[in-house]
């Protein structure tokens, strides 16, 4: 397979940096351009941002010129052939920038929330709902926009999928313990985080209560018919660098024992794509696991780790799930979606 050209929009931010890191030496995707805001455009990458990840700073792209988020200018880097535009933009910028890229023929794979709930835009986790890509045909643009979920919705939806298919889901409540890296850089203030647990000040709870229902829904005539279960969420930030831990309580339509639920989740497999892990769900048996310090790098950061699957006297079933929020929950998810689309084109 000839490697497909990729540009990263918002390459100077935390998720953009993670995308650059994950695209280094990717077997299917070739990073050909870095783009960011006007204040960063025209400067070398090493001057436009401070690298905040472990490993080689800037992944050898120190002198690479950062360009504006303009689809025409990006075409000059691909020989006039639109490729993939991985968007690590914030929601406000994404709303203005992503559609012009799709109109110019680019396949936009977005980590932003701007278009996730648009009726003709798929919200995709490849291992769960690859069939939702059919929505791209309804966008009526030369290119298309595909989104990946919020970094907390991701592990919850992955854990719910096998349960929903096997025994049905009637209601879900979740409480998240989210790392500060989810707020980008410089993120939360030390005053908010040191010696404190900070209730999420944004609209995270609304996203978490809605996005899994779209992911687990079915494509209908007017978009996606949301999955038919009630869901309620509470979100807080904790003084952890990376890794979102979520307590999940599930009321299933048919009874299921903790042992059977554990076997069901542990048997959920990945896909034959470079970034999809196998197993997709990693089980930890100790009572103090999963934990961000020890489990976020399972499956190269792309696996979801779960544990403490137990009987709940109120909902029926309870468990913890954990994911690396900037890998599985952001940049890695966007790259995996690009891999999925490439595999379908070549197949």
Short mmCIF file of C-alpha atoms in Angstrom, two decimals:
data_model
loop_
_atom_site.label_atom_id
_atom_site.label_comp_id
_atom_site.label_asym_id
_atom_site.label_seq_id
_atom_site.Cartn_x
_atom_site.Cartn_y
_atom_site.Cartn_z
CA UNK A 1 0.00 0.00 0.00
CA UNK A 2 1.33 3.44 -0.96
CA UNK A 3 1.43 5.63 2.13
CA UNK A 4 -1.31 8.25 2.20
CA UNK A 5 -0.36 11.90 2.81
CA UNK A 6 -1.41 13.41 6.12
CA UNK A 7 -1.33 16.93 7.50
CA UNK A 8 -1.92 17.73 11.16
CA UNK A 9 -4.12 20.74 11.93
CA UNK A 10 -3.34 22.19 15.35
CA UNK A 11 0.09 20.55 15.40
CA UNK A 12 1.44 22.79 18.17
CA UNK A 13 -1.02 21.70 20.88
CA UNK A 14 -0.86 18.66 23.15
CA UNK A 15 -3.02 16.43 20.95
CA UNK A 16 -1.30 17.71 17.81
CA UNK A 17 2.10 16.85 19.27
CA UNK A 18 0.85 13.38 20.15
CA UNK A 19 -0.40 12.93 16.56
CA UNK A 20 3.00 13.96 15.19
CA UNK A 21 4.66 11.45 17.52
CA UNK A 22 2.32 8.59 16.57
CA UNK A 23 2.67 9.31 12.84
CA UNK A 24 6.45 9.01 12.97
CA UNK A 25 7.35 5.97 10.82
CA UNK A 26 3.69 4.99 10.41
CA UNK A 27 3.43 2.15 7.85
CA UNK A 28 0.33 3.48 6.06
CA UNK A 29 0.36 7.24 6.64
CA UNK A 30 3.00 9.81 5.72
CA UNK A 31 3.11 13.08 7.63
CA UNK A 32 3.77 15.80 5.06
CA UNK A 33 2.62 19.01 6.73
CA UNK A 34 2.12 20.81 10.04
CA UNK A 35 -0.50 23.52 10.39
CA UNK A 36 -1.60 25.76 13.24
CA UNK A 37 -2.97 29.19 14.06
CA UNK A 38 -1.78 32.42 12.47
CA UNK A 39 0.45 33.19 15.44
CA UNK A 40 2.38 29.96 14.82
CA UNK A 41 2.31 29.88 11.01
CA UNK A 42 5.54 30.81 9.27
CA UNK A 43 7.74 29.66 12.13
CA UNK A 44 9.83 26.49 12.51
CA UNK A 45 8.03 23.83 14.55
CA UNK A 46 10.58 24.07 17.37
CA UNK A 47 9.90 27.81 17.68
CA UNK A 48 6.13 27.61 17.26
CA UNK A 49 5.59 25.37 20.29
CA UNK A 50 7.26 23.89 23.35
CA UNK A 51 7.41 20.08 23.07
CA UNK A 52 5.68 18.48 26.07
CA UNK A 53 6.00 14.74 25.41
CA UNK A 54 8.67 12.16 26.33
CA UNK A 55 10.97 10.92 23.60
CA UNK A 56 12.69 12.84 20.83
CA UNK A 57 11.45 16.45 20.85
CA UNK A 58 9.58 17.37 17.67
CA UNK A 59 10.25 13.87 16.27
CA UNK A 60 13.02 15.27 14.06
CA UNK A 61 10.77 17.99 12.63
CA UNK A 62 12.42 20.86 14.52
CA UNK A 63 12.98 22.92 11.35
CA UNK A 64 9.72 21.99 9.62
CA UNK A 65 7.79 25.14 8.75
CA UNK A 66 4.38 25.45 10.40
CA UNK A 67 1.80 26.58 7.88
CA UNK A 68 -1.65 28.15 8.19
CA UNK A 69 -4.71 25.90 8.28
CA UNK A 70 -5.52 26.52 4.64
CA UNK A 71 -6.57 23.61 2.42
CA UNK A 72 -5.07 25.13 -0.71
CA UNK A 73 -1.68 25.68 0.88
CA UNK A 74 -1.71 22.12 2.22
CA UNK A 75 -2.37 20.84 -1.32
CA UNK A 76 0.99 22.22 -2.36
CA UNK A 77 2.58 19.70 0.02
CA UNK A 78 0.74 16.72 -1.47
CA UNK A 79 1.26 17.43 -5.15
CA UNK A 80 -2.33 18.62 -5.51
CA UNK A 81 -3.79 15.36 -4.18
CA UNK A 82 -5.97 15.83 -1.08
CA UNK A 83 -5.13 13.37 1.67
CA UNK A 84 -6.04 13.11 5.32
CA UNK A 85 -6.24 16.18 7.55
CA UNK A 86 -5.98 15.08 11.18
CA UNK A 87 -7.60 17.83 13.20
CA UNK A 88 -6.34 18.52 16.71
CA UNK A 89 -7.98 21.94 16.73
CA UNK A 90 -10.13 23.23 19.54
CA UNK A 91 -13.86 23.22 18.88
CA UNK A 92 -14.13 26.90 17.92
CA UNK A 93 -11.37 26.75 15.32
CA UNK A 94 -12.56 23.36 14.05
CA UNK A 95 -16.02 24.72 13.30
CA UNK A 96 -14.50 27.32 10.97
CA UNK A 97 -11.67 25.28 9.42
CA UNK A 98 -12.74 21.65 8.98
CA UNK A 99 -15.59 22.13 6.48
CA UNK A 100 -13.45 24.13 3.99
CA UNK A 101 -10.97 21.24 4.03
CA UNK A 102 -13.76 18.74 3.27
CA UNK A 103 -15.07 21.02 0.51
CA UNK A 104 -11.57 21.03 -0.99
CA UNK A 105 -11.51 17.22 -1.13
CA UNK A 106 -9.68 16.39 2.08
CA UNK A 107 -10.75 13.59 4.40
CA UNK A 108 -10.88 15.35 7.75
CA UNK A 109 -10.45 13.08 10.76
CA UNK A 110 -11.30 15.24 13.72
CA UNK A 111 -10.65 15.00 17.42
CA UNK A 112 -12.70 18.18 17.99
CA UNK A 113 -16.28 18.22 19.22
CA UNK A 114 -17.50 20.77 16.64
CA UNK A 115 -19.17 18.28 14.26
CA UNK A 116 -19.51 15.11 16.36
CA UNK A 117 -23.27 15.35 16.68
CA UNK A 118 -23.99 16.60 13.14
CA UNK A 119 -26.52 14.15 11.62
CA UNK A 120 -24.39 13.47 8.53
CA UNK A 121 -21.04 13.16 10.35
CA UNK A 122 -20.05 9.74 11.69
CA UNK A 123 -18.73 9.45 15.25
CA UNK A 124 -16.57 6.37 14.89
CA UNK A 125 -14.72 3.83 17.00
CA UNK A 126 -13.52 1.37 14.32
CA UNK A 127 -13.88 -1.74 16.49
CA UNK A 128 -17.52 -0.85 17.24
CA UNK A 129 -19.30 1.06 14.49
CA UNK A 130 -17.28 1.16 11.28
CA UNK A 131 -20.59 0.87 9.39
CA UNK A 132 -21.39 4.49 10.38
CA UNK A 133 -18.88 5.65 7.75
CA UNK A 134 -21.76 5.38 5.28
CA UNK A 135 -22.84 8.81 6.58
CA UNK A 136 -19.91 10.37 4.70
CA UNK A 137 -21.83 9.76 1.47
CA UNK A 138 -24.52 12.16 2.71
CA UNK A 139 -22.18 15.12 3.25
CA UNK A 140 -22.30 16.21 -0.41
CA UNK A 141 -18.73 17.48 -0.45
CA UNK A 142 -15.72 16.21 -2.44
CA UNK A 143 -14.13 15.23 0.87
CA UNK A 144 -15.68 14.34 4.20
CA UNK A 145 -15.51 14.80 7.96
CA UNK A 146 -15.20 11.84 10.32
CA UNK A 147 -14.95 12.34 14.08
CA UNK A 148 -13.69 10.34 17.02
CA UNK A 149 -15.28 10.61 20.46
CA UNK A 150 -14.42 12.60 23.52
CA UNK A 151 -11.54 11.08 25.48
CA UNK A 152 -13.86 9.92 28.27
CA UNK A 153 -16.66 8.67 26.04
CA UNK A 154 -14.16 6.43 24.24
CA UNK A 155 -13.43 3.85 26.99
CA UNK A 156 -17.04 3.88 28.19
CA UNK A 157 -18.42 3.11 24.72
CA UNK A 158 -15.84 0.37 24.16
CA UNK A 159 -16.79 -1.30 27.46
CA UNK A 160 -20.53 -0.98 26.80
CA UNK A 161 -20.43 -2.37 23.24
CA UNK A 162 -20.04 -6.08 24.03
CA UNK A 163 -22.57 -5.84 26.86
CA UNK A 164 -25.11 -4.14 24.64
CA UNK A 165 -24.74 -6.76 21.92
CA UNK A 166 -24.99 -9.71 24.31
CA UNK A 167 -27.55 -8.70 26.93
CA UNK A 168 -28.73 -5.18 26.08
CA UNK A 169 -28.25 -2.01 28.09
CA UNK A 170 -31.08 -0.19 29.85
CA UNK A 171 -29.31 2.49 31.90
CA UNK A 172 -25.78 3.68 32.66
CA UNK A 173 -24.27 6.03 35.23
CA UNK A 174 -20.61 7.04 35.10
CA UNK A 175 -18.21 9.07 37.22
CA UNK A 176 -14.87 10.07 35.71
CA UNK A 177 -11.48 10.82 37.25
CA UNK A 178 -9.75 12.70 34.45
CA UNK A 179 -6.08 13.60 33.95
CA UNK A 180 -4.98 17.20 33.60
CA UNK A 181 -3.48 16.59 30.14
CA UNK A 182 -7.05 16.49 28.86
CA UNK A 183 -7.15 20.24 29.36
CA UNK A 184 -4.17 20.77 27.05
CA UNK A 185 -1.19 22.94 27.96
CA UNK A 186 -0.87 24.70 30.38
CA UNK A 187 -4.08 22.98 31.45
CA UNK A 188 -5.63 23.38 34.88
CA UNK A 189 -4.08 25.83 37.33
CA UNK A 190 -2.01 24.49 40.20
CA UNK A 191 -4.38 26.28 42.56
CA UNK A 192 -7.30 24.18 41.25
CA UNK A 193 -5.44 20.86 41.25
CA UNK A 194 -2.92 20.64 44.10
CA UNK A 195 -4.53 18.97 47.11
CA UNK A 196 -7.86 19.05 45.34
CA UNK A 197 -10.32 17.21 43.11
CA UNK A 198 -11.76 19.68 40.62
CA UNK A 199 -15.32 19.16 39.31
CA UNK A 200 -15.14 19.59 35.54
CA UNK A 201 -16.04 23.15 34.66
CA UNK A 202 -16.84 22.52 30.98
CA UNK A 203 -19.51 20.54 29.15
CA UNK A 204 -17.77 17.18 29.55
CA UNK A 205 -20.75 15.63 31.31
CA UNK A 206 -23.10 16.47 28.45
CA UNK A 207 -20.69 14.92 25.91
CA UNK A 208 -20.22 11.79 27.99
CA UNK A 209 -23.96 11.32 28.46
CA UNK A 210 -24.69 11.62 24.72
CA UNK A 211 -21.77 10.43 22.60
CA UNK A 212 -21.85 6.71 23.56
CA UNK A 213 -25.52 6.64 22.53
CA UNK A 214 -24.61 7.87 19.04
CA UNK A 215 -21.67 5.45 18.74
CA UNK A 216 -23.85 2.51 19.79
CA UNK A 217 -26.83 3.65 17.74
CA UNK A 218 -27.87 2.64 14.24
CA UNK A 219 -27.80 4.61 11.01
CA UNK A 220 -31.25 5.79 9.96
CA UNK A 221 -32.75 8.03 7.30
CA UNK A 222 -32.01 11.27 9.17
CA UNK A 223 -28.67 10.35 10.71
CA UNK A 224 -28.00 8.04 13.63
CA UNK A 225 -30.85 6.76 15.76
CA UNK A 226 -29.40 6.96 19.26
CA UNK A 227 -29.11 3.80 21.32
CA UNK A 228 -32.10 3.37 23.58
CA UNK A 229 -30.67 3.59 27.09
CA UNK A 230 -30.61 6.28 29.75
CA UNK A 231 -27.20 7.68 30.69
CA UNK A 232 -26.02 10.13 33.34
CA UNK A 233 -22.47 11.39 33.96
CA UNK A 234 -20.36 13.25 36.51
CA UNK A 235 -16.82 14.36 35.62
CA UNK A 236 -13.92 15.61 37.73
CA UNK A 237 -10.25 16.34 37.15
CA UNK A 238 -7.61 14.78 39.39
CA UNK A 239 -3.89 15.45 39.82
CA UNK A 240 -2.77 12.82 37.30
CA UNK A 241 -0.72 13.59 34.18
CA UNK A 242 -2.31 11.09 31.74
CA UNK A 243 -5.12 8.56 31.91
CA UNK A 244 -8.86 8.90 32.43
CA UNK A 245 -10.34 6.43 34.92
CA UNK A 246 -14.13 5.97 34.84
CA UNK A 247 -16.45 4.20 37.27
CA UNK A 248 -19.26 2.64 35.25
CA UNK A 249 -22.55 1.29 36.63
CA UNK A 250 -24.74 -0.59 34.15
CA UNK A 251 -28.29 -1.88 34.25
CA UNK A 252 -28.52 -4.55 31.55
CA UNK A 253 -31.79 -5.65 29.94
CA UNK A 254 -31.01 -9.31 30.59
CA UNK A 255 -29.18 -10.38 33.76
CA UNK A 256 -25.46 -11.08 33.51
CA UNK A 257 -23.03 -12.18 36.21
CA UNK A 258 -19.76 -10.33 36.85
CA UNK A 259 -17.85 -13.43 35.71
CA UNK A 260 -19.75 -13.63 32.42
CA UNK A 261 -19.39 -9.87 31.87
CA UNK A 262 -15.65 -10.12 32.47
CA UNK A 263 -15.31 -12.93 29.94
CA UNK A 264 -17.38 -10.97 27.43
CA UNK A 265 -15.22 -7.85 27.70
CA UNK A 266 -11.93 -9.76 27.72
CA UNK A 267 -12.97 -11.53 24.51
CA UNK A 268 -13.62 -8.29 22.59
CA UNK A 269 -10.93 -8.22 19.89
CA UNK A 270 -9.21 -5.52 17.91
CA UNK A 271 -9.05 -5.14 14.12
CA UNK A 272 -6.25 -5.96 11.65
CA UNK A 273 -5.13 -2.33 11.54
CA UNK A 274 -1.70 -1.03 12.61
CA UNK A 275 -3.00 0.97 15.57
CA UNK A 276 -5.80 -1.32 16.78
CA UNK A 277 -4.65 -3.36 19.81
CA UNK A 278 -5.38 -7.00 20.45
CA UNK A 279 -6.78 -7.53 22.98
CA UNK A 280 -8.81 -4.36 22.80
CA UNK A 281 -9.85 -4.68 26.45
CA UNK A 282 -7.20 -5.70 28.98
CA UNK A 283 -8.41 -7.18 32.27
CA UNK A 284 -6.65 -6.47 35.57
CA UNK A 285 -7.63 -8.61 38.57
CA UNK A 286 -6.09 -6.71 41.51
CA UNK A 287 -8.50 -4.61 43.54
CA UNK A 288 -6.37 -1.48 43.07
CA UNK A 289 -6.36 -1.75 39.27
CA UNK A 290 -6.76 -0.41 36.68
CA UNK A 291 -4.72 2.67 37.59
CA UNK A 292 -3.24 5.42 35.43
CA UNK A 293 0.32 4.93 36.67
CA UNK A 294 0.49 1.26 35.70
CA UNK A 295 -2.06 0.68 32.94
CA UNK A 296 -2.32 3.59 30.49
CA UNK A 297 0.33 2.18 28.14
CA UNK A 298 -1.36 -1.19 27.57
CA UNK A 299 -1.60 -1.90 23.85
CA UNK A 300 0.83 0.99 23.14
CA UNK A 301 -1.71 3.29 24.77
CA UNK A 302 -4.55 2.12 22.54
CA UNK A 303 -6.07 -0.59 24.75
CA UNK A 304 -8.79 0.04 27.33
CA UNK A 305 -8.04 -1.54 30.69
CA UNK A 306 -10.87 -2.71 32.93
CA UNK A 307 -11.25 -4.28 36.34
CA UNK A 308 -13.31 -4.60 39.52
CA UNK A 309 -16.26 -6.08 37.60
CA UNK A 310 -18.70 -6.66 40.44
CA UNK A 311 -22.37 -6.98 41.33
CA UNK A 312 -24.07 -3.64 41.94
CA UNK A 313 -27.06 -3.71 44.30
CA UNK A 314 -28.60 -0.70 42.53
CA UNK A 315 -27.77 -1.12 38.81
CA UNK A 316 -26.79 -4.76 38.57
CA UNK A 317 -23.19 -4.43 37.35
CA UNK A 318 -20.28 -2.10 38.10
CA UNK A 319 -16.70 -1.83 36.85
CA UNK A 320 -13.78 0.53 36.30
CA UNK A 321 -12.40 1.36 32.85
CA UNK A 322 -9.25 3.29 32.00
CA UNK A 323 -7.79 4.75 28.80
CA UNK A 324 -4.84 6.92 27.80
CA UNK A 325 -6.68 10.13 27.05
CA UNK A 326 -4.30 11.67 24.50
CA UNK A 327 -3.56 8.36 22.71
CA UNK A 328 -6.68 6.13 22.64
CA UNK A 329 -8.88 9.07 23.55
CA UNK A 330 -7.54 11.55 21.01
CA UNK A 331 -4.64 11.41 18.52
CA UNK A 332 -4.44 7.62 18.32
CA UNK A 333 -8.19 7.38 17.76
CA UNK A 334 -8.00 9.80 14.81
CA UNK A 335 -5.11 7.85 13.27
CA UNK A 336 -7.03 4.59 13.72
CA UNK A 337 -10.02 6.07 11.90
CA UNK A 338 -7.74 7.07 9.01
CA UNK A 339 -6.40 3.51 8.92
CA UNK A 340 -9.94 2.16 8.81
CA UNK A 341 -10.85 4.33 5.82
CA UNK A 342 -7.63 3.42 4.01
CA UNK A 343 -8.25 -0.28 4.55
CA UNK A 344 -11.73 0.04 3.05
CA UNK A 345 -10.43 1.89 0.01
CA UNK A 346 -7.70 -0.67 -0.66
CA UNK A 347 -9.96 -3.63 0.07
#
